[in-house]
Amino acid sequence: MTSPSTSSAPTRVIRPTGSTCANCGHALSHVFADLGWQPLCESFVPASAAMRAEAFYPLIAYVCQRCFLVQVPAVVRPEDIFTDYAYFSSYSDSWVEHAQRYVETVVDRFGLGADSFVVELASNDGYLLQGFVERSIPCLGIEPAENVAAEAIARGVPTRSEFFGAELASELVADGPRADLMIGNNVLAQVPGTHDFIEGIRILLAPEGVLTLEFPHLTKLMDGNEFDTIYHEHFFYFSLYAVRNLLSA
């Protein structure tokens, strides 16, 4: 299927055949939202290419009729989206304040200190882990976007610029301690290989460790008709039911 230019994008999409659920493998046929052809989010066109056609891709969210996971089948590789990334978490004052409250809460609730180890997946520019650094709590950020990871490192947050999964988790366990706390804020929805990602969490998390995940709730999307939060970078749209299915596997 060819991608149209900006001047010829159709208003409806021919639904691709053969797509299967990223969780359970069931054939996807029930459309949750069909948003036609769209360019990739945050792929900004430079002035030098202003007169050229931009690549458009089908943007269709399906709901699996077996496990009820809402998902957008991947049309591009994560490496094409997240290696050089335009979003820096620290630009949002309210989000940084939220992160500071989170750090205060978990440090107190779980008694984290100098003997603890904290890992954040998709740690962005160190917006959250800087709170652990300030408290001298050992931590590590894993952030695949090299330009964003460099900002975290510059502010003193230990960061590895790699994609997370079972292989990297095994490497980290071989070289050091397991994590007492693992954090994943708005990342689970952006990982097409969910099972490998969650297996990595299982490997790296200490037996008595804690995992916290944050993600937009599917019910809020539906209640607010928040269709503008559906885009190619977000592969999944979670209900608590669907997340339980993923984690229990």
Coordinates of C-alpha atoms in Angstrom, one line a residue:
M1 CA 0.0 0.0 0.0
T2 CA 1.6 3.3 -1.1
S3 CA 1.6 6.4 1.0
P4 CA -0.2 9.4 -0.5
S5 CA 1.3 12.9 -0.6
T6 CA -0.3 15.7 1.5
S7 CA -2.4 16.8 -1.4
S8 CA -3.9 13.4 -2.1
A9 CA -4.6 11.8 1.2
P10 CA -7.9 9.8 1.2
T11 CA -10.5 10.5 3.8
R12 CA -10.9 6.8 4.5
V13 CA -8.4 4.0 5.0
I14 CA -8.5 0.6 3.4
R15 CA -8.1 -1.6 6.5
P16 CA -4.9 -3.6 6.4
T17 CA -5.4 -7.4 6.6
G18 CA -3.4 -9.8 8.6
S19 CA -2.9 -7.7 11.7
T20 CA -2.9 -9.6 14.9
C21 CA -3.1 -8.6 18.6
A22 CA 0.4 -7.8 20.0
N23 CA -0.7 -9.5 23.3
C24 CA -2.6 -12.7 22.4
G25 CA -2.1 -13.1 18.7
H26 CA -5.8 -13.0 17.9
A27 CA -6.8 -11.5 14.5
L28 CA -7.7 -7.8 14.7
S29 CA -10.9 -7.0 13.0
H30 CA -12.9 -4.7 15.3
V31 CA -12.1 -1.0 14.6
F32 CA -12.0 1.2 17.7
A33 CA -11.2 4.4 15.8
D34 CA -10.3 5.0 12.2
L35 CA -8.4 8.3 11.8
G36 CA -7.5 7.9 8.1
W37 CA -4.0 8.7 6.9
Q38 CA -1.7 10.7 9.1
P39 CA 2.0 11.8 9.2
L40 CA 4.1 10.6 12.1
C41 CA 3.7 12.7 15.3
E42 CA 6.7 14.9 16.2
S43 CA 8.4 14.2 12.8
F44 CA 8.9 17.8 12.0
V45 CA 9.5 18.8 8.3
P46 CA 12.6 21.0 7.9
A47 CA 12.2 24.2 5.9
S48 CA 14.5 22.7 3.2
A49 CA 11.8 20.0 2.6
A50 CA 8.7 22.2 2.8
M51 CA 7.8 21.7 -0.9
R52 CA 8.2 17.9 -0.8
A53 CA 5.6 15.3 -0.1
E54 CA 5.4 14.1 3.5
A55 CA 4.9 10.4 4.3
F56 CA 1.5 9.5 5.6
Y57 CA 0.5 6.2 7.2
P58 CA -2.8 4.6 8.1
L59 CA -3.9 5.4 11.7
I60 CA -6.4 2.8 12.8
A61 CA -6.9 1.7 16.4
Y62 CA -8.4 -1.8 16.9
V63 CA -9.7 -3.6 20.0
C64 CA -8.9 -7.2 20.3
Q65 CA -12.0 -9.2 20.7
R66 CA -10.2 -11.8 22.9
C67 CA -8.2 -9.8 25.4
F68 CA -9.7 -6.4 24.8
L69 CA -6.4 -4.6 24.3
V70 CA -6.9 -1.4 22.2
Q71 CA -3.9 -1.0 19.8
V72 CA -2.5 0.7 16.7
P73 CA -0.5 -1.8 14.7
A74 CA 3.0 -0.7 14.2
V75 CA 3.7 0.9 10.8
V76 CA 7.2 2.1 11.5
R77 CA 10.1 0.8 13.7
P78 CA 10.5 2.3 17.2
E79 CA 14.1 3.2 16.1
D80 CA 12.6 5.6 13.5
I81 CA 10.6 7.4 16.2
F82 CA 12.6 7.4 19.4
T83 CA 16.3 7.6 18.5
D84 CA 16.1 11.4 18.0
Y85 CA 13.1 12.6 20.0
A86 CA 11.5 16.1 20.3
Y87 CA 9.8 15.7 23.7
F88 CA 11.7 16.8 26.9
S89 CA 9.7 16.1 30.1
S90 CA 11.3 19.0 32.0
Y91 CA 9.6 21.5 29.7
S92 CA 6.3 20.9 31.7
D93 CA 6.5 22.5 35.1
S94 CA 3.4 20.6 36.3
W95 CA 4.8 17.3 35.2
V96 CA 8.1 18.0 37.1
E97 CA 6.1 18.9 40.2
H98 CA 4.2 15.6 39.8
A99 CA 7.5 13.7 39.6
Q100 CA 8.8 15.5 42.7
R101 CA 5.7 14.5 44.7
Y102 CA 6.1 10.9 43.4
V103 CA 9.7 10.7 44.6
E104 CA 8.8 12.0 48.0
T105 CA 6.0 9.5 48.3
V106 CA 7.9 6.4 47.2
V107 CA 11.1 7.2 49.2
D108 CA 8.9 7.5 52.4
R109 CA 6.6 4.6 51.6
F110 CA 9.2 2.0 50.7
G111 CA 12.1 3.3 52.9
L112 CA 14.5 3.9 49.9
G113 CA 18.0 5.0 50.8
A114 CA 21.7 4.6 49.9
D115 CA 21.4 0.8 49.8
S116 CA 18.5 0.9 47.3
F117 CA 18.6 0.8 43.5
V118 CA 16.0 2.6 41.3
V119 CA 15.5 2.2 37.6
E120 CA 13.3 4.3 35.4
L121 CA 12.4 3.0 31.9
A122 CA 12.1 5.8 29.3
S123 CA 13.7 8.2 31.8
N124 CA 13.7 11.1 29.3
D125 CA 15.9 14.0 30.4
G126 CA 16.2 12.9 34.0
Y127 CA 13.1 15.0 35.1
L128 CA 12.2 12.3 37.8
L129 CA 15.4 10.5 38.6
Q130 CA 17.1 13.8 39.6
G131 CA 15.0 13.6 42.8
F132 CA 16.8 10.3 43.7
V133 CA 20.2 11.7 42.7
E134 CA 19.5 14.7 45.1
R135 CA 18.8 12.2 47.9
S136 CA 22.0 10.1 47.1
I137 CA 19.8 7.1 46.2
P138 CA 21.5 5.0 43.5
C139 CA 19.5 5.0 40.2
L140 CA 19.7 4.4 36.5
G141 CA 17.7 5.8 33.6
I142 CA 17.2 3.9 30.4
E143 CA 16.3 6.2 27.6
P144 CA 16.7 5.2 23.9
A145 CA 16.6 8.8 22.5
E146 CA 20.2 9.8 22.4
N147 CA 19.6 13.5 22.3
V148 CA 17.3 13.3 25.4
A149 CA 19.6 10.9 27.3
A150 CA 22.5 13.4 26.8
E151 CA 20.5 16.0 28.7
A152 CA 19.9 13.7 31.6
I153 CA 23.6 12.8 31.8
A154 CA 24.5 16.5 31.7
R155 CA 22.4 17.0 34.8
G156 CA 24.1 14.2 36.7
V157 CA 21.5 11.4 36.1
P158 CA 23.2 8.0 35.2
T159 CA 21.6 7.0 31.9
R160 CA 22.0 4.3 29.3
S161 CA 20.8 5.2 25.8
E162 CA 19.3 1.8 24.8
F163 CA 16.0 0.1 24.1
F164 CA 14.9 -1.9 27.1
G165 CA 14.0 -5.6 27.0
A166 CA 15.0 -9.0 28.3
E167 CA 18.5 -8.9 26.8
L168 CA 19.4 -5.6 28.4
A169 CA 17.8 -6.6 31.7
S170 CA 19.9 -9.7 31.9
E171 CA 23.1 -7.7 31.1
L172 CA 22.3 -5.3 34.0
V173 CA 21.6 -8.1 36.4
A174 CA 24.9 -9.7 35.5
D175 CA 26.7 -6.4 36.2
G176 CA 24.9 -5.2 39.3
P177 CA 22.0 -5.4 41.7
R178 CA 18.4 -5.9 40.9
A179 CA 16.0 -2.9 41.2
D180 CA 14.2 -2.2 44.4
L181 CA 11.9 0.2 42.5
M182 CA 11.2 0.2 38.7
I183 CA 9.3 3.1 37.2
G184 CA 7.6 3.3 33.8
N185 CA 5.7 6.5 33.1
N186 CA 3.9 6.7 29.8
V187 CA 6.2 4.1 28.3
L188 CA 4.3 0.8 28.2
A189 CA 2.0 2.2 25.5
Q190 CA 5.0 3.1 23.3
V191 CA 6.6 -0.4 23.2
P192 CA 5.4 -2.6 20.4
G193 CA 7.2 -5.7 21.8
T194 CA 5.3 -5.7 25.1
H195 CA 6.1 -9.2 26.2
D196 CA 9.9 -8.8 25.8
F197 CA 9.6 -5.4 27.7
I198 CA 7.7 -7.0 30.6
E199 CA 10.0 -10.0 30.7
G200 CA 12.8 -7.5 31.1
I201 CA 11.0 -6.0 34.0
R202 CA 10.6 -9.5 35.6
I203 CA 14.3 -10.2 35.2
L204 CA 15.6 -6.8 36.6
L205 CA 13.1 -6.3 39.4
A206 CA 14.2 -7.6 42.8
P207 CA 12.0 -10.4 44.4
E208 CA 10.6 -7.9 46.9
G209 CA 10.9 -5.0 44.5
V210 CA 8.1 -2.6 43.4
L211 CA 7.0 -1.7 39.9
T212 CA 4.9 1.5 39.3
L213 CA 3.4 2.2 35.9
E214 CA 1.5 5.3 34.8
F215 CA -0.5 5.5 31.6
P216 CA -3.6 7.3 30.3
H217 CA -6.8 5.2 31.1
L218 CA -8.9 4.0 28.2
T219 CA -12.1 5.1 29.9
K220 CA -11.0 8.7 30.1
L221 CA -10.2 8.6 26.4
M222 CA -13.6 7.3 25.6
D223 CA -15.5 9.6 28.0
G224 CA -13.7 12.7 26.7
N225 CA -13.6 11.6 23.1
E226 CA -9.9 12.2 23.2
F227 CA -9.2 11.0 19.7
D228 CA -6.2 13.4 19.4
T229 CA -4.3 11.2 21.8
I230 CA -4.3 8.4 19.3
Y231 CA -1.2 8.4 17.1
H232 CA 1.4 6.1 15.7
E233 CA 3.8 6.6 18.6
H234 CA 1.2 5.2 21.0
F235 CA 0.8 1.6 20.1
F236 CA -1.6 0.7 23.0
Y237 CA -4.5 2.3 24.9
F238 CA -4.9 0.6 28.3
S239 CA -7.7 -0.4 30.5
L240 CA -6.7 -1.9 33.9
Y241 CA -8.2 -5.2 32.6
A242 CA -5.8 -5.3 29.6
V243 CA -2.8 -4.4 31.7
R244 CA -3.5 -7.2 34.1
N245 CA -3.6 -9.6 31.2
L246 CA -0.3 -8.3 30.0
L247 CA 1.4 -8.6 33.4
S248 CA 0.0 -11.9 34.3
A249 CA 1.4 -13.5 31.1

